[in-house]
Amino acid sequence: MKTNCYHCGDECKTLDIKVEEKNFCCSGCKTVYQIFEENNLTCYYDMQSSPGATPPDLEGRFDYLENEEIVEKLIDFTDDSTTIVNFYIPHIHCSSCIWILENLQKLNKAIVHSDVNFPEKTVRITFSKQKTNLKELVTLLASIGYEPYISLEDFSKKEKEVDRSLIYKIGIAGFAFGNVMFLSFPEYFEVSEYWLDQYKPIFRWLMFAFSIPVVFYSGQDYFISAYKGLKTKLLNIDIPIALGIFVLFVRSSVEIIFDLGTGFFDSLTGLVFFLLLGKFVQQKTYNFLSFERDYKSYFPIGVTVIQDDGKENNLPIYKVNKGDRVLIRSGELIPVDGILVEGSANLDYSFVTGESRLIEKSMGQKVYAGGKQNGGIIELIVEKSVEQSYLTQLWSKEAFSKKKEEQFQTLINRISKHFTFAVLSIAFVATSYWLIVDSSLALNVLTAVLIIACPCAIALATPFTMGNLLRIFGQKGFYLKDAAILEKLADVSTFVFDKTGTLTTTKDALISYEGIELTEDEAGVLKTSLRNSNHPLSRKLYDFLQSENILPLEDFEEHVGKGIEASTQDQRLKIGSATFVNATEKASEETAVHVSKNDVYKGKFVFNSTYREGIWKMLHQLKKQYQLLVLSGDNEGERQQLETHLPIGTSMFFKQKPADKLEKIEALQIAGDKVVMVGDGLNDAGALAQSDIGIAIAENINVFTPACDAIMDAKVLPKLDQFASVAQKGVKIIRWAFLFSFFYNVIGLYFAVTGQLMPVIAAILMPLSSVTIVAYTSFASRWVSKDL
C-alpha cells in the first residue's frame, strides 16, 4: 500500500524513506522536515492538514500584503496564472541558506521556482497566484527564519539596510587583541618583578574577559555556519575554523581556571581578528572586481521614445522616465512596465515565465517588462522604469540556458566536497602524533592545520578570471550571457556565419528603387509597414523613404525569413524576398527588398551592401584553428566572390531558410562538433538557440533576444578571432591558479603539521592566499586582453 510523503504530500514511491514512522519520498524532503522539527517550525504537510495555519507569532503581521496597491508595487511580473517577486533577505549567508531557499517548492507546492543571488542576498520566486499569494509566501519565509526586508516607505527604490556588523566585529576583535597582547608582555619576556608576579593572575583573568566577546560575538558567524552545515550534513570550510577557535578557547580557559598557565588568548584573539580582517579585505576586493553587476552595465539595451513633436528617438533604457511614450515594434522586447495606449499587444512572456504562450492586451491595460511583441507596432506610457539588471537577469535565467557540465566548476565541487573531511583527518592524525612526541606543540599544530588549509583560492580562480574577462569583453562591445559561455568559447571547434547582415553591412549601403513608381499613399503604407519591423533591412529602408504620411494599419504580420505583410482599407502590401511577393523577374545577385500591392508586383529596392572592413582577415585567422561554414539565404550569385576572399576549405551553402540553418547546426553537433553560430538574431533565432554558442550581431541598440548566448556590436565583429584567443588564454590562467593553490595548501600544511607555523600566522596566510589569487587572475586576465 502506497502512502503520502509526510513533508510534501506526494505519493511515495516503492523505495520511500521512513523516519519515526513518517514516510518521505526523497532525502531532500526528509532533510527539510528534520530542519523544521529542530526549529519547531510547521511542515507543509501539517499546513495542508490545517489549511491557512500560521505560526502564532506571525499572526496578522503581514496583513498589509493583502492590499492590492502595495502588492502591485512589490511584484516584478504577474499574469493570469504566474507571479514573480524578488525579495531582499539579509539573513542569507551560507550554502545551507541557498539550498533551503532554492528548494522552497518542497515547502509549498504553489511555488514553481526560486533562485538565489548570493552576492546581492536576494531570492527571486515564481509562484502560482491561484494557489497562494504574497502574504502566504512572506509568512512562509519568515516562519523558516528568512523574513524578507520590505520597506513600505521606499518600496519603489527598495533601499537595503547597510550591514555594518562585520566592521563592529573587527573593531571588538582588534581592541581585544591589542589589550591581550599588552597584558601578555610579562609572560613573553618572563619578567619576574614582584609587582608583576603579584598581578599576573589578574592579567590572565583580564585576558580571559577580553576573549569572551571575541569568541561569542566576533567569531559567532563561524559557529553558526558550522552548525548549519553539520545540521544539513554539509561539511563546509567554516567547520575546521570554528573547531580551531573552540579548541583554543577551551584549552586557554582550562589553563586560567586551574592556574596551569597563561593560555593562548593572544593567539585566539589574533586568530579571530585576522580572519575577520581577511574577510573584510576579500569583500572589498570582490566588490571592486564584481562582474555580476559591472558587466551588465555595459549592455546597450535601448528603446524608441516618441517625443512631443512626434519624432522618434532611440534612447538607452536608463534615460527613459516615467510618463515617456515608447514605441515597440514586432519582435522587440518590452523594456519597461507601462500602460498600453496604442495598438493591440500579443505578448510572449516565455522570456520571463519559461512558458511559450501569447497573452493579449488591449488599450488601457498594464504590460510588464520582459514580454516580446508579436504583431504590429504598439505604444506604451511608461509607468515604472525597470533597472537594466532586471532584463539582463532574465537573459541569464535558467529557462534559456543550455545546461552543460562546466568542467572547472565540476572540479571545484569535487574538491570542496572532500576538502573539509581531508583537513579534519590531517588535523586529527597530526595532533595525535604530537601528543605523543611533544604535547606542548599539539594544540598549535591542530589549530594551524585547521586554519591554514583553504579551498577558497581554488574556488575563486574560475569566477574571477572568467568574470573579469566577461567585464572586459563587455567594455569592448561583446556581451556574453554569463561566465559559462566564455568557458565554452574556449572549447569550440566550428564557426558558422550568416552572410547578409553579418559578414555584410547595410549601414552605409546605397539604396536604389527599380520598378513602377510608388504613389504617395503606397509609399506611406510601405513606410508604416516598415515602422513595425525590427529587421535590419526594414530599419534601413524606413530611414531611406521620404514619405511622412504614416497611416494606420488594419493588419500586420511578419514572416520570419520571408518578409512582412500589411494591409489598410484598400491596399494589401507584401514586402520581402522575390518568392514571397511572387516577383515575375529572374533571380539576381544583389540584396533587394521586393514590393507587391494587392498581388501585383511593383518593384524592388536594391541595397548596395558591402562586406565589413577587416572581415576577411578575421576569417583567415579563425580558419587556422577552426572549421568554417557560411550559410546564406541569398542565391549563389556571390559564390565566386566569396571563394576569392574566403579561406580555402570554407564550406558555403546558399538559399538557406531559417529551418535549413538549424538543421545544418544539428548535423554538425551530431558529428561531434561544438558549434558557434554568428547571425543577426532575428532570422537566425532558431540556429542561434540550437548552437552551443549563439552570437547575435547588432547594429542598433534595440536587438535583445533570449535566443542567443552573446550579443556582439557589429563594429567589433572583425576582432572575433581575438576574443576566441583570449577565452583560451583565460582557461590557461585558471589552470595556473589551480596549480598555485595546490602548492600553497601542500606547503602550508607541511609547516603546520611539523609544528613550524603559529595559528596567528596561519590566520594571516589563509585570506592572503585568496587575495593573491584574485590579484593574479585579475592582472593576468587584463594582460591577455590588452590588445582587444
Tab-separated table of N, CA and C in Angstrom, residues 405-517:
chain	number	residue	atom	x	y	z
A	405	GLU	N	27.698	20.629	-18.463
A	405	GLU	CA	28.560	20.479	-17.289
A	405	GLU	C	29.782	21.347	-17.462
A	406	GLU	N	30.039	22.218	-16.515
A	406	GLU	CA	31.225	23.062	-16.583
A	406	GLU	C	32.385	22.307	-15.953
A	407	GLN	N	33.410	22.011	-16.759
A	407	GLN	CA	34.469	21.138	-16.271
A	407	GLN	C	35.197	21.731	-15.077
A	408	PHE	N	35.425	23.042	-15.072
A	408	PHE	CA	36.154	23.631	-13.956
A	408	PHE	C	35.275	23.691	-12.716
A	409	GLN	N	34.005	24.004	-12.884
A	409	GLN	CA	33.092	24.039	-11.750
A	409	GLN	C	32.954	22.647	-11.142
A	410	THR	N	32.969	21.627	-12.020
A	410	THR	CA	32.890	20.267	-11.532
A	410	THR	C	34.104	19.945	-10.672
A	411	LEU	N	35.271	20.401	-11.093
A	411	LEU	CA	36.496	20.187	-10.324
A	411	LEU	C	36.398	20.862	-8.965
A	412	ILE	N	35.902	22.095	-8.950
A	412	ILE	CA	35.731	22.829	-7.692
A	412	ILE	C	34.791	22.063	-6.761
A	413	ASN	N	33.658	21.625	-7.303
A	413	ASN	CA	32.697	20.896	-6.478
A	413	ASN	C	33.302	19.612	-5.923
A	414	ARG	N	34.080	18.949	-6.761
A	414	ARG	CA	34.694	17.690	-6.348
A	414	ARG	C	35.705	17.940	-5.225
A	415	ILE	N	36.495	18.999	-5.374
A	415	ILE	CA	37.496	19.334	-4.353
A	415	ILE	C	36.819	19.773	-3.059
A	416	SER	N	35.836	20.683	-3.171
A	416	SER	CA	35.168	21.224	-1.988
A	416	SER	C	34.462	20.128	-1.192
A	417	LYS	N	33.919	19.155	-1.911
A	417	LYS	CA	33.154	18.090	-1.267
A	417	LYS	C	34.016	17.294	-0.288
A	418	HIS	N	35.284	17.053	-0.649
A	418	HIS	CA	36.163	16.222	0.170
A	418	HIS	C	37.195	17.024	0.960
A	419	PHE	N	37.262	18.331	0.715
A	419	PHE	CA	38.339	19.137	1.281
A	419	PHE	C	38.277	19.186	2.806
A	420	THR	N	37.113	19.536	3.340
A	420	THR	CA	36.976	19.683	4.790
A	420	THR	C	37.239	18.359	5.504
A	421	PHE	N	36.723	17.274	4.941
A	421	PHE	CA	36.961	15.958	5.539
A	421	PHE	C	38.460	15.643	5.577
A	422	ALA	N	39.160	15.955	4.484
A	422	ALA	CA	40.600	15.700	4.407
A	422	ALA	C	41.352	16.535	5.447
A	423	VAL	N	40.959	17.818	5.590
A	423	VAL	CA	41.618	18.703	6.558
A	423	VAL	C	41.415	18.200	7.980
A	424	LEU	N	40.190	17.808	8.310
A	424	LEU	CA	39.909	17.295	9.650
A	424	LEU	C	40.709	16.013	9.930
A	425	SER	N	40.830	15.170	8.903
A	425	SER	CA	41.593	13.928	9.065
A	425	SER	C	43.069	14.217	9.317
A	426	ILE	N	43.647	15.133	8.518
A	426	ILE	CA	45.059	15.505	8.698
A	426	ILE	C	45.280	16.108	10.083
A	427	ALA	N	44.346	16.974	10.508
A	427	ALA	CA	44.458	17.614	11.822
A	427	ALA	C	44.437	16.571	12.946
A	428	PHE	N	43.567	15.595	12.828
A	428	PHE	CA	43.443	14.554	13.856
A	428	PHE	C	44.720	13.708	13.934
A	429	VAL	N	45.223	13.300	12.773
A	429	VAL	CA	46.423	12.458	12.742
A	429	VAL	C	47.637	13.224	13.271
A	430	ALA	N	47.798	14.490	12.786
A	430	ALA	CA	48.954	15.288	13.206
A	430	ALA	C	48.919	15.583	14.697
A	431	THR	N	47.736	15.905	15.221
A	431	THR	CA	47.610	16.201	16.654
A	431	THR	C	47.915	14.959	17.498
A	432	SER	N	47.420	13.831	17.046
A	432	SER	CA	47.684	12.575	17.755
A	432	SER	C	49.182	12.309	17.812
A	433	TYR	N	49.863	12.551	16.700
A	433	TYR	CA	51.309	12.324	16.642
A	433	TYR	C	52.044	13.233	17.634
A	434	TRP	N	51.686	14.543	17.654
A	434	TRP	CA	52.395	15.487	18.510
A	434	TRP	C	52.042	15.327	19.988
A	435	LEU	N	50.887	14.772	20.290
A	435	LEU	CA	50.547	14.475	21.681
A	435	LEU	C	51.501	13.427	22.257
A	436	ILE	N	51.992	12.568	21.390
A	436	ILE	CA	52.933	11.520	21.815
A	436	ILE	C	54.364	12.055	21.833
A	437	VAL	N	54.729	12.809	20.772
A	437	VAL	CA	56.115	13.272	20.618
A	437	VAL	C	56.406	14.491	21.477
A	438	ASP	N	55.537	15.526	21.378
A	438	ASP	CA	55.747	16.771	22.135
A	438	ASP	C	54.392	17.427	22.349
A	439	SER	N	53.770	17.157	23.479
A	439	SER	CA	52.396	17.625	23.717
A	439	SER	C	52.280	19.144	23.746
A	440	SER	N	53.384	19.849	23.983
A	440	SER	CA	53.326	21.317	24.024
A	440	SER	C	53.026	21.918	22.655
A	441	LEU	N	53.329	21.171	21.601
A	441	LEU	CA	53.084	21.666	20.242
A	441	LEU	C	51.745	21.189	19.667
A	442	ALA	N	51.097	20.259	20.332
A	442	ALA	CA	49.909	19.616	19.770
A	442	ALA	C	48.797	20.614	19.449
A	443	LEU	N	48.530	21.533	20.398
A	443	LEU	CA	47.429	22.482	20.181
A	443	LEU	C	47.739	23.437	19.035
A	444	ASN	N	48.997	23.902	18.979
A	444	ASN	CA	49.393	24.775	17.871
A	444	ASN	C	49.236	24.067	16.528
A	445	VAL	N	49.641	22.811	16.470
A	445	VAL	CA	49.550	22.036	15.221
A	445	VAL	C	48.091	21.877	14.813
A	446	LEU	N	47.241	21.502	15.790
A	446	LEU	CA	45.817	21.313	15.489
A	446	LEU	C	45.202	22.583	14.905
A	447	THR	N	45.430	23.691	15.591
A	447	THR	CA	44.817	24.963	15.154
A	447	THR	C	45.386	25.429	13.817
A	448	ALA	N	46.697	25.324	13.643
A	448	ALA	CA	47.325	25.779	12.405
A	448	ALA	C	46.832	24.983	11.210
A	449	VAL	N	46.712	23.653	11.374
A	449	VAL	CA	46.217	22.811	10.271
A	449	VAL	C	44.788	23.177	9.919
A	450	LEU	N	43.965	23.379	10.958
A	450	LEU	CA	42.554	23.709	10.705
A	450	LEU	C	42.399	25.040	9.987
A	451	ILE	N	43.314	25.973	10.236
A	451	ILE	CA	43.174	27.327	9.682
A	451	ILE	C	43.877	27.484	8.335
A	452	ILE	N	45.070	26.910	8.178
A	452	ILE	CA	45.903	27.218	7.004
A	452	ILE	C	45.293	26.704	5.704
A	453	ALA	N	44.709	25.494	5.746
A	453	ALA	CA	44.175	24.897	4.521
A	453	ALA	C	42.876	25.590	4.127
A	454	CYS	N	42.798	25.990	2.887
A	454	CYS	CA	41.617	26.733	2.432
A	454	CYS	C	41.367	26.478	0.952
A	455	PRO	N	40.146	26.015	0.596
A	455	PRO	CA	39.834	25.782	-0.815
A	455	PRO	C	39.370	27.045	-1.534
A	456	CYS	N	39.329	28.165	-0.787
A	456	CYS	CA	38.786	29.404	-1.364
A	456	CYS	C	39.554	29.815	-2.609
A	457	ALA	N	40.886	29.694	-2.557
A	457	ALA	CA	41.689	30.121	-3.701
A	457	ALA	C	41.328	29.329	-4.947
A	458	ILE	N	41.089	28.021	-4.773
A	458	ILE	CA	40.701	27.186	-5.907
A	458	ILE	C	39.319	27.602	-6.409
A	459	ALA	N	38.405	27.827	-5.476
A	459	ALA	CA	37.033	28.187	-5.851
A	459	ALA	C	36.946	29.544	-6.540
A	460	LEU	N	37.888	30.446	-6.219
A	460	LEU	CA	37.837	31.800	-6.779
A	460	LEU	C	38.470	31.897	-8.164
A	461	ALA	N	39.309	30.941	-8.530
A	461	ALA	CA	40.078	31.047	-9.773
A	461	ALA	C	39.177	31.210	-10.988
A	462	THR	N	38.190	30.332	-11.134
A	462	THR	CA	37.326	30.377	-12.319
A	462	THR	C	36.429	31.615	-12.350
A	463	PRO	N	35.636	31.895	-11.285
A	463	PRO	CA	34.738	33.053	-11.378
A	463	PRO	C	35.445	34.379	-11.577
A	464	PHE	N	36.625	34.555	-10.963
A	464	PHE	CA	37.284	35.852	-11.102
A	464	PHE	C	38.015	36.002	-12.430
A	465	THR	N	38.580	34.927	-12.950
A	465	THR	CA	39.221	35.012	-14.271
A	465	THR	C	38.167	35.256	-15.341
A	466	MET	N	37.177	34.374	-15.383
A	466	MET	CA	36.141	34.490	-16.406
A	466	MET	C	35.280	35.729	-16.185
A	467	GLY	N	35.060	36.071	-14.908
A	467	GLY	CA	34.257	37.259	-14.620
A	467	GLY	C	34.933	38.534	-15.074
A	468	ASN	N	36.228	38.634	-14.841
A	468	ASN	CA	36.960	39.823	-15.266
A	468	ASN	C	37.004	39.916	-16.787
A	469	LEU	N	37.216	38.768	-17.459
A	469	LEU	CA	37.202	38.760	-18.927
A	469	LEU	C	35.812	39.127	-19.450
A	470	LEU	N	34.786	38.656	-18.760
A	470	LEU	CA	33.409	38.972	-19.153
A	470	LEU	C	33.186	40.481	-19.146
A	471	ARG	N	33.698	41.125	-18.095
A	471	ARG	CA	33.556	42.577	-17.965
A	471	ARG	C	34.362	43.304	-19.050
A	472	ILE	N	35.579	42.821	-19.314
A	472	ILE	CA	36.426	43.435	-20.346
A	472	ILE	C	35.792	43.265	-21.723
A	473	PHE	N	35.265	42.077	-21.996
A	473	PHE	CA	34.583	41.841	-23.269
A	473	PHE	C	33.417	42.818	-23.427
A	474	GLY	N	32.669	43.021	-22.332
A	474	GLY	CA	31.535	43.943	-22.390
A	474	GLY	C	31.964	45.360	-22.706
A	475	GLN	N	33.093	45.788	-22.126
A	475	GLN	CA	33.610	47.127	-22.413
A	475	GLN	C	33.967	47.279	-23.891
A	476	LYS	N	34.391	46.176	-24.509
A	476	LYS	CA	34.824	46.215	-25.911
A	476	LYS	C	33.685	45.982	-26.901
A	477	GLY	N	32.471	45.704	-26.401
A	477	GLY	CA	31.334	45.553	-27.306
A	477	GLY	C	30.903	44.128	-27.552
A	478	PHE	N	31.384	43.174	-26.743
A	478	PHE	CA	30.999	41.767	-26.888
A	478	PHE	C	30.348	41.355	-25.577
A	479	TYR	N	29.012	41.185	-25.587
A	479	TYR	CA	28.239	40.993	-24.364
A	479	TYR	C	27.818	39.530	-24.245
A	480	LEU	N	28.338	38.830	-23.233
A	480	LEU	CA	28.033	37.429	-23.040
A	480	LEU	C	27.050	37.241	-21.904
A	481	LYS	N	26.240	36.202	-22.035
A	481	LYS	CA	25.193	35.948	-21.049
A	481	LYS	C	25.775	35.686	-19.664
A	482	ASP	N	26.806	34.848	-19.586
A	482	ASP	CA	27.419	34.548	-18.300
A	482	ASP	C	28.812	33.977	-18.513
A	483	ALA	N	29.508	33.714	-17.406
A	483	ALA	CA	30.887	33.257	-17.488
A	483	ALA	C	30.998	31.862	-18.091
A	484	ALA	N	29.954	31.047	-17.954
A	484	ALA	CA	29.992	29.692	-18.516
A	484	ALA	C	30.114	29.732	-20.043
A	485	ILE	N	29.512	30.747	-20.672
A	485	ILE	CA	29.605	30.881	-22.134
A	485	ILE	C	31.050	31.152	-22.536
A	486	LEU	N	31.746	31.911	-21.721
A	486	LEU	CA	33.151	32.216	-22.004
A	486	LEU	C	34.001	30.945	-21.933
A	487	GLU	N	33.702	30.090	-20.966
A	487	GLU	CA	34.419	28.820	-20.866
A	487	GLU	C	34.174	27.958	-22.099
A	488	LYS	N	32.930	27.940	-22.562
A	488	LYS	CA	32.607	27.120	-23.739
A	488	LYS	C	33.250	27.677	-25.001
A	489	LEU	N	33.391	29.011	-25.073
A	489	LEU	CA	34.026	29.633	-26.241
A	489	LEU	C	35.467	29.161	-26.391
A	490	ALA	N	36.097	28.806	-25.273
A	490	ALA	CA	37.482	28.331	-25.321
A	490	ALA	C	37.584	26.890	-25.798
A	491	ASP	N	36.420	26.243	-25.997
A	491	ASP	CA	36.438	24.807	-26.299
A	491	ASP	C	35.613	24.448	-27.536
A	492	VAL	N	35.370	25.417	-28.443
A	492	VAL	CA	34.567	25.144	-29.640
A	492	VAL	C	35.457	24.659	-30.785
A	493	SER	N	34.822	24.075	-31.800
A	493	SER	CA	35.582	23.547	-32.937
A	493	SER	C	35.150	24.138	-34.274
A	494	THR	N	33.938	24.734	-34.332
A	494	THR	CA	33.393	25.193	-35.612
A	494	THR	C	32.711	26.550	-35.452
A	495	PHE	N	32.962	27.440	-36.423
A	495	PHE	CA	32.256	28.721	-36.503
A	495	PHE	C	31.376	28.729	-37.753
A	496	VAL	N	30.100	29.060	-37.557
A	496	VAL	CA	29.154	29.152	-38.677
A	496	VAL	C	28.685	30.597	-38.774
A	497	PHE	N	28.784	31.182	-39.987
A	497	PHE	CA	28.413	32.589	-40.183
A	497	PHE	C	27.234	32.715	-41.137
A	498	ASP	N	26.273	33.552	-40.755
A	498	ASP	CA	25.274	34.021	-41.714
A	498	ASP	C	25.956	35.076	-42.584
A	499	LYS	N	25.480	35.254	-43.814
A	499	LYS	CA	26.131	36.223	-44.701
A	499	LYS	C	25.491	37.615	-44.587
A	500	THR	N	24.219	37.727	-44.976
A	500	THR	CA	23.563	39.028	-45.037
A	500	THR	C	23.351	39.604	-43.639
A	501	GLY	N	23.888	40.785	-43.398
A	501	GLY	CA	23.737	41.444	-42.108
A	501	GLY	C	24.770	41.020	-41.093
A	502	THR	N	25.565	40.008	-41.446
A	502	THR	CA	26.620	39.552	-40.542
A	502	THR	C	27.980	39.819	-41.173
A	503	LEU	N	28.280	39.078	-42.257
A	503	LEU	CA	29.518	39.370	-42.984
A	503	LEU	C	29.390	40.665	-43.770
A	504	THR	N	28.157	40.939	-44.243
A	504	THR	CA	27.911	42.187	-44.983
A	504	THR	C	27.233	43.193	-44.063
A	505	THR	N	27.262	44.445	-44.459
A	505	THR	CA	26.602	45.509	-43.698
A	505	THR	C	25.789	46.394	-44.620
A	506	THR	N	24.642	46.816	-44.124
A	506	THR	CA	23.793	47.739	-44.893
A	506	THR	C	23.857	49.146	-44.302
A	507	LYS	N	24.720	49.339	-43.318
A	507	LYS	CA	24.752	50.615	-42.602
A	507	LYS	C	25.050	51.780	-43.535
A	508	ASP	N	26.032	51.607	-44.402
A	508	ASP	CA	26.395	52.678	-45.345
A	508	ASP	C	25.989	52.326	-46.768
A	509	ALA	N	25.042	51.399	-46.896
A	509	ALA	CA	24.655	50.931	-48.228
A	509	ALA	C	23.870	52.005	-48.985
A	510	LEU	N	24.102	52.069	-50.301
A	510	LEU	CA	23.325	52.930	-51.187
A	510	LEU	C	22.073	52.174	-51.610
A	511	ILE	N	20.911	52.841	-51.553
A	511	ILE	CA	19.641	52.187	-51.885
A	511	ILE	C	19.068	52.828	-53.142
A	512	SER	N	18.651	52.001	-54.068
A	512	SER	CA	18.005	52.498	-55.298
A	512	SER	C	16.741	51.699	-55.548
A	513	TYR	N	15.766	52.348	-56.201
A	513	TYR	CA	14.491	51.680	-56.486
A	513	TYR	C	14.383	51.379	-57.972
A	514	GLU	N	13.964	50.163	-58.294
A	514	GLU	CA	13.768	49.746	-59.679
A	514	GLU	C	12.363	49.179	-59.804
A	515	GLY	N	11.540	49.781	-60.658
A	515	GLY	CA	10.188	49.274	-60.860
A	515	GLY	C	9.188	50.395	-61.076
A	516	ILE	N	7.899	50.065	-60.918
A	516	ILE	CA	6.814	51.034	-61.116
A	516	ILE	C	6.845	52.041	-59.963
A	517	GLU	N	6.765	53.323	-60.333
A	517	GLU	CA	6.856	54.371	-59.311
A	517	GLU	C	5.715	54.243	-58.305
